[in-house]
mmCIF file of C-alpha atoms in Angstrom:
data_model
loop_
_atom_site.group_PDB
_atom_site.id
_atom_site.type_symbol
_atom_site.label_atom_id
_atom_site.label_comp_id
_atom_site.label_asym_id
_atom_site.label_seq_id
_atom_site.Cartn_x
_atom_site.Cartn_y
_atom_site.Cartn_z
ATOM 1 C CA UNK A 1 -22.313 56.136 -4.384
ATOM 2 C CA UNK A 2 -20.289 53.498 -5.113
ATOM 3 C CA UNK A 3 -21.634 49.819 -3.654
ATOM 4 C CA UNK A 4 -20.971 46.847 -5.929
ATOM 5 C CA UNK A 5 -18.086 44.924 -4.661
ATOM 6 C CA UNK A 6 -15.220 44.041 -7.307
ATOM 7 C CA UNK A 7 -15.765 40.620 -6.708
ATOM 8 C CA UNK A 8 -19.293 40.645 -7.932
ATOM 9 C CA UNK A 9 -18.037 43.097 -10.427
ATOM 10 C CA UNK A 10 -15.670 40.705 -11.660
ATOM 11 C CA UNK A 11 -17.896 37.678 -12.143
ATOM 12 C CA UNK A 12 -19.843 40.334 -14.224
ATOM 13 C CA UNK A 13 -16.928 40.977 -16.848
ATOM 14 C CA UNK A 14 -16.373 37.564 -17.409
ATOM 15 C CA UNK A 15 -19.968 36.717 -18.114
ATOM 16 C CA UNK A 16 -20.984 39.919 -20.319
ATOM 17 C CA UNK A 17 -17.621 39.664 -21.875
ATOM 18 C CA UNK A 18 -19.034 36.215 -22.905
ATOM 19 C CA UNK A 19 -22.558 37.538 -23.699
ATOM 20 C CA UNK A 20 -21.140 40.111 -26.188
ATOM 21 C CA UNK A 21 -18.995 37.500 -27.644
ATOM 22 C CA UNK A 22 -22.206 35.249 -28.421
ATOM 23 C CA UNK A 23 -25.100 38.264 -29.255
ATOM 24 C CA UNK A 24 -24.144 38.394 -33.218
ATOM 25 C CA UNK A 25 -25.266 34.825 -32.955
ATOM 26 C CA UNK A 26 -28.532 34.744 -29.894
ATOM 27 C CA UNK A 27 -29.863 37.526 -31.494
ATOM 28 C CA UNK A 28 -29.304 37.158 -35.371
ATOM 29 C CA UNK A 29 -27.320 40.181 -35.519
ATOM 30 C CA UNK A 30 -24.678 39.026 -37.968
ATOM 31 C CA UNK A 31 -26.983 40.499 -40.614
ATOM 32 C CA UNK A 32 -24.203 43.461 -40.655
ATOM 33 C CA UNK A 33 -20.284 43.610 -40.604
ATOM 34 C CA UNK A 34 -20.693 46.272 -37.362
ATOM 35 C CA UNK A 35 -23.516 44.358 -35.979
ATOM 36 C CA UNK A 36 -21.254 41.037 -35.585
ATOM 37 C CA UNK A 37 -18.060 42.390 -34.820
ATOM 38 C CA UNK A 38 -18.142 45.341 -32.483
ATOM 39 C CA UNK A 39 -19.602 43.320 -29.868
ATOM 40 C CA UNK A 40 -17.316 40.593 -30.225
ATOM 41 C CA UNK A 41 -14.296 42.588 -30.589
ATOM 42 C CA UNK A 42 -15.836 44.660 -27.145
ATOM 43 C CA UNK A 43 -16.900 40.749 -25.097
ATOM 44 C CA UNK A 44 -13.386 39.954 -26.285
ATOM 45 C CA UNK A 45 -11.389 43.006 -25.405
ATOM 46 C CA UNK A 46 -13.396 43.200 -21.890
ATOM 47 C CA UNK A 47 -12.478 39.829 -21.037
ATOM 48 C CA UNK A 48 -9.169 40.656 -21.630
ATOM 49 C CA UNK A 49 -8.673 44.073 -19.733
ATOM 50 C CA UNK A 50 -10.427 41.634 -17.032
ATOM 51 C CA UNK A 51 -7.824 39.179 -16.997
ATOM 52 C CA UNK A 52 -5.289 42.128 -16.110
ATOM 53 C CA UNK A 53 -6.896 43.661 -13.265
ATOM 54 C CA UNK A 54 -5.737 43.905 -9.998
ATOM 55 C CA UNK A 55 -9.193 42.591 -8.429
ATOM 56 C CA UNK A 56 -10.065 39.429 -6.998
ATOM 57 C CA UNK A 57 -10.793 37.590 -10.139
ATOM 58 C CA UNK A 58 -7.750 39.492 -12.105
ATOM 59 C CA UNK A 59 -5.676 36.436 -13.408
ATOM 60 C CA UNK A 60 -2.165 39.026 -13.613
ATOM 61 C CA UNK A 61 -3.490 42.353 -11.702
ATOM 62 C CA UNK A 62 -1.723 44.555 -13.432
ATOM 63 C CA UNK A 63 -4.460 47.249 -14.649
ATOM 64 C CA UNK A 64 -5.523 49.345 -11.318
ATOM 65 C CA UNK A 65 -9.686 48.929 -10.651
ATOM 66 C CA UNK A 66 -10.175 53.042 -11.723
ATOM 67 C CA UNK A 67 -8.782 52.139 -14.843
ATOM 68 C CA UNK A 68 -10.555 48.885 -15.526
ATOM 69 C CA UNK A 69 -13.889 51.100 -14.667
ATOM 70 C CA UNK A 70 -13.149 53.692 -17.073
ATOM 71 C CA UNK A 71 -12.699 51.168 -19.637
ATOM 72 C CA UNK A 72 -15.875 49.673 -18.990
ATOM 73 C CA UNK A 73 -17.170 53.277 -19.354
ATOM 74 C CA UNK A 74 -15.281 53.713 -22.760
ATOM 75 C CA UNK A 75 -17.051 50.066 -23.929
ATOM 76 C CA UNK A 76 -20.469 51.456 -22.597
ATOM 77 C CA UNK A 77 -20.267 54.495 -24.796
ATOM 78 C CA UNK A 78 -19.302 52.266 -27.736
ATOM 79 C CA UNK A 79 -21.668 49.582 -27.430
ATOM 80 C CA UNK A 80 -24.333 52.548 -27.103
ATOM 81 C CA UNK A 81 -23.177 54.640 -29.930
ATOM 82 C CA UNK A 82 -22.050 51.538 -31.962
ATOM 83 C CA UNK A 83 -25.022 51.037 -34.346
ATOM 84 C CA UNK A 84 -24.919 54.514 -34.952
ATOM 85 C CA UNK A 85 -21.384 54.988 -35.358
ATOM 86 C CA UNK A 86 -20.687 52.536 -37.678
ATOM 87 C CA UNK A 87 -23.525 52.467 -39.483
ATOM 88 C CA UNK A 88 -25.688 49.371 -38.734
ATOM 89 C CA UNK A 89 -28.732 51.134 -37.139
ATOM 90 C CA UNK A 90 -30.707 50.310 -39.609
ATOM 91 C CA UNK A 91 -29.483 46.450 -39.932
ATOM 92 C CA UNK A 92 -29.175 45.240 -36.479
ATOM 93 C CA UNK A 93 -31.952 45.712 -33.520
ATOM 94 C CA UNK A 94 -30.587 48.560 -31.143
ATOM 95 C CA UNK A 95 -31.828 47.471 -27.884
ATOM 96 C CA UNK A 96 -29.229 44.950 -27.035
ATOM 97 C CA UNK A 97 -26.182 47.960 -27.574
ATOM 98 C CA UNK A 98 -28.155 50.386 -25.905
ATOM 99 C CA UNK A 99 -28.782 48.138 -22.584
ATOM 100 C CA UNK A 100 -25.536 46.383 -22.545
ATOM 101 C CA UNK A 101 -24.091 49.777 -22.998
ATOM 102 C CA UNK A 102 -25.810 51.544 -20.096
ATOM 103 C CA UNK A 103 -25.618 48.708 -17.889
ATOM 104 C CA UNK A 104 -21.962 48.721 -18.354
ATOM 105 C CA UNK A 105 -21.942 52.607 -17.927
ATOM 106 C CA UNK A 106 -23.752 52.025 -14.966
ATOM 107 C CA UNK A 107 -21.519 49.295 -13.386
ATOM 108 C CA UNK A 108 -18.585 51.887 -13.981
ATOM 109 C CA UNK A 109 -19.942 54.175 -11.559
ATOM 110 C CA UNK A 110 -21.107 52.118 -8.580
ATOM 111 C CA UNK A 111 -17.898 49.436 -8.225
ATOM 112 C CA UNK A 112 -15.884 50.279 -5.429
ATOM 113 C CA UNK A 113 -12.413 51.195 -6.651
ATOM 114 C CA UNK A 114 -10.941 49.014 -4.051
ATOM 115 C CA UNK A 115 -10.889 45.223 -4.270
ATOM 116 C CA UNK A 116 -12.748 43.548 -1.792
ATOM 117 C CA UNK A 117 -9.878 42.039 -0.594
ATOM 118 C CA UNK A 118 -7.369 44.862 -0.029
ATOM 119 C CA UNK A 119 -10.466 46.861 1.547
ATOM 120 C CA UNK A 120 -10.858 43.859 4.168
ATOM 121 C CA UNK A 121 -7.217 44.018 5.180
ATOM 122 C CA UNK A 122 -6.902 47.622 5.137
ATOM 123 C CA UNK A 123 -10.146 47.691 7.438
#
C-alpha cells in the first residue's frame, strides 16, 4: 500500500540526508571511525541520488522514483546493519542506525512510484 506522495517524500530526503550528515556530531558519535562516517557518507550520498531524481524536488530527474526507493532501501539496510558491520556496536549508541534505518526502509515501501505531478496529469 503505497500512500506517501513523492513530494512529501522528497522534502524527506533532503532533510534526513541532512540529519545523517550532522548525527556523528548531535549525538557524540564520532567516538568511532564507522560511527562518524557511514552516516555522513549515507546523508551525503542520499542527498545526492535526491538531486537526480525524476520527482518534484529532483534538481536533474534523471534516476526513475523505483530506483531512488530501492536505494533508500539499500541505505536502510546499511544504516541498520552499519554498527554491526563495521564494527562500532560497541562504540557508538545503536538506536539512531536502527530507526533511521527502518524509517527509511519503511519510506521505501509506501512512496508512490509516480511523482505527484505526472500522476495529476496522467489523471
Amino acid at each position: 500500500m503505497r500512500f506517501l506522495p513523492t513530494r512529501v517524500h522528497g522534502v524527506l530526503d533532503y532533510l534526513v540526508g541532512l540529519l545523517l550528515i550532522a548525527l556523528p556530531w548531535l549525538l557524540d558519535l564520532d567516538r568511532s571511525d564507522a560511527g562518524t562516517w557511514l552516516p555522513v557518507a549515507l546523508g551525503v550520498g542520499s542527498i545526492l541520488y535526491s538531486v537526480f531524481t525524476d520527482y518534484e524536488l529532483g534538481l536533474v530527474r534523471r534516476l526513475a522514483m523505483p530506483a531512488h526507493l530501492a536505494l533508500d532501501a539499500v541505505v536502510g539496510v546499511l544504516l541498520l546493519a552499519g554498527p554491526w558491520l563495521f564494527g562500532a556496536a560497541d562504540d557508538v549508541p545503536r538506536w539512531p542506525f536502527v530507526g533511521l534505518g527502518l524509517f527509511a526502509i519503511a519510506a521505501s515501501l509506501v512512496t508512490h512510484t509516480v511523482p505527484g505531478d505526472r500522476r495529476a496529469a496522467a489523471g
